[in-house]
Amino acid sequence: MFNAEAYRRDFPILSRQVHGQPLVYLDNAATSQKPQAVIDAIVEYYTQHNANVHRGVHQLSDESTTAFHDSRRVIAEFFGAKPSELVIVRNTTEAANLVARSWGEQAVTADDVLLLSEMDHHSNLVPWQQLAAKTQAQIMVVPFTETGRLDMGRLQQLLTEAGARLKLVALSHVSNALGTVNPIAEIAELLADHRHQYQVSTRFFVDGAQAAPHLPIEFAKLGVDFYAVSAHKMLGPMGIGAVLIPEALLAELPPFLYGGGMIDVVTTHTATFIDDLEERFTAGTPDVAGLVGWAAACQYLAKIGMSQVAKYDVELVELTIQKLSQLPAITILGPTKPEKSDQELGRVGSVSFVYKGVHSHDVSQILDSVGVAVRSGHHCTMPLHVKLGVAASTRASFQLYTTPAELDVLVTGLEKVKATFGV
Ligand SMILES: Cc1ncc(COP(=O)(O)O)c(C=O)c1O
């Protein structure tokens, strides 16, 4: 049995109180809490090994360089990728910007189509909009269905409409507002056929920010060109993330940032850049402590097993849907039932909802007063909220330390909303 209560003890912050109540942290989609193992790894790095990496001919620099490379290896392995395929960035947002700049600005022209989705986070929309504005490429948009799933029929039509002009498909693996798990491997297969049929090199960018904390990711098997993740949503530190890029594609990409670390020979007027894939995208001093902390988070999760984490997460989501469905004022966003009786729910991580007649900020404030931390607003998905005809929603999101008892506190808080607003 999955023992969330036992894992809770690994997270010091979970034992604190807010407003005199035990903290019920249900804002994990915004950022997760960190286990002691991650905090210790960062403290140990700074207290024992801190020095700049590479080129330093002294003990600490050697240790720091080893920590840097070992951490990269652990993180890459966690995602089923090679260390050379891991391009370190600050977060998923930077990953999309890196790809839009490094790949997009050289590959995309005015004849091209970028296919985006209506359910995506602004971080997976705005960088492509900027790229389209610079290149005059056309944006097409995949809608989502009434039940909150990507409209696969429309997606296939759009692939045909775009034909040989299709340069990029950018989608999220898991929606941060609907919780929907998009069929990434299936779409990757459609794109493989598309490339073959039109003899083009359409690229597939996947935003894995909300998938990496809840699902096992096997990059080598997914068949995508770019897979972006943020450490802070998966028990690691803030300010570090990655975009996974297959070696062959990475070798074609120009560097994103220029400066120390990634050069070969520099004169006052020119520079050449190293071929080494790991180094070419590491300009300047890397966040070694961040990597060390992230690697510790990967090890923590790997020890529990991501399939166990995923299974427990689905239980939490189903239980939340069941509990919230009993409150008449609440409308749940996203899938609430499997598409077919023999299928899974296809949803992880969070449950967003609208409380009829009460603004989500008021809902969140009342929940906060009973110790429950949730998020309110548009969750950086304005197009999604516009489509649903709501200005904002309240989102409860989970981690492996979330317990069913905490979901009961959420319901108690929502009953207080009813008592306060009389709706
Ligand atoms: C689906 C999705 N994509 C991208 C992001 C952006 O992540 P970051 O702020 O770490 O760049 C988020 C953050 O909430 C997200 O949920």
Short mmCIF file of C-alpha atoms and ligand atoms in Angstrom, two decimals, residues 29-30 90-94 120-124 172-177 207-210 229-233 379-381 395, ligand 1:
data_model
loop_
_atom_site.label_atom_id
_atom_site.label_comp_id
_atom_site.label_asym_id
_atom_site.label_seq_id
_atom_site.Cartn_x
_atom_site.Cartn_y
_atom_site.Cartn_z
CA ALA A 29 0.98 22.14 -9.45
CA ALA A 30 2.41 25.60 -8.76
CA ARG A 90 15.94 27.45 -15.42
CA ASN A 91 12.46 26.03 -15.98
CA THR A 92 9.92 24.85 -18.56
CA THR A 93 9.28 28.42 -19.65
CA GLU A 94 12.94 28.93 -20.48
CA ASP A 120 -1.94 24.98 -22.99
CA HIS A 121 -0.11 27.04 -20.40
CA HIS A 122 1.00 30.52 -21.49
CA SER A 123 4.59 29.23 -21.33
CA ASN A 124 3.77 26.87 -24.18
CA SER A 172 1.44 19.79 -22.95
CA HIS A 173 1.70 16.22 -21.71
CA VAL A 174 -0.62 17.03 -18.79
CA SER A 175 -2.84 20.10 -18.61
CA ASN A 176 -2.25 22.16 -15.47
CA ALA A 177 -5.88 23.35 -15.43
CA ASP A 207 5.64 20.61 -22.12
CA GLY A 208 6.16 18.01 -19.41
CA ALA A 209 5.93 20.41 -16.45
CA GLN A 210 2.85 18.71 -14.97
CA VAL A 229 10.47 19.89 -17.36
CA SER A 230 10.87 22.01 -14.21
CA ALA A 231 12.59 20.52 -11.13
CA HIS A 232 10.56 22.52 -8.64
CA LYS A 233 7.30 20.77 -9.51
CA HIS A 379 -3.55 29.33 -13.83
CA CYS A 380 -1.72 30.87 -16.82
CA THR A 381 -4.31 29.33 -19.15
CA ARG A 395 -7.29 24.40 -8.26
C1 LIG B 1 1.71 22.94 -17.92
C2 LIG B 1 2.74 23.95 -17.47
N1 LIG B 1 3.64 24.38 -18.35
C3 LIG B 1 4.58 25.28 -18.02
C4 LIG B 1 4.64 25.79 -16.76
C5 LIG B 1 5.71 26.76 -16.44
O1 LIG B 1 6.59 26.20 -15.52
P1 LIG B 1 7.77 27.10 -14.94
O2 LIG B 1 7.11 28.24 -14.23
O3 LIG B 1 8.50 26.19 -14.02
O4 LIG B 1 8.55 27.55 -16.10
C6 LIG B 1 3.72 25.39 -15.80
C7 LIG B 1 3.74 25.96 -14.46
O5 LIG B 1 2.78 26.01 -13.75
C8 LIG B 1 2.75 24.44 -16.17
O6 LIG B 1 1.83 24.01 -15.30
#
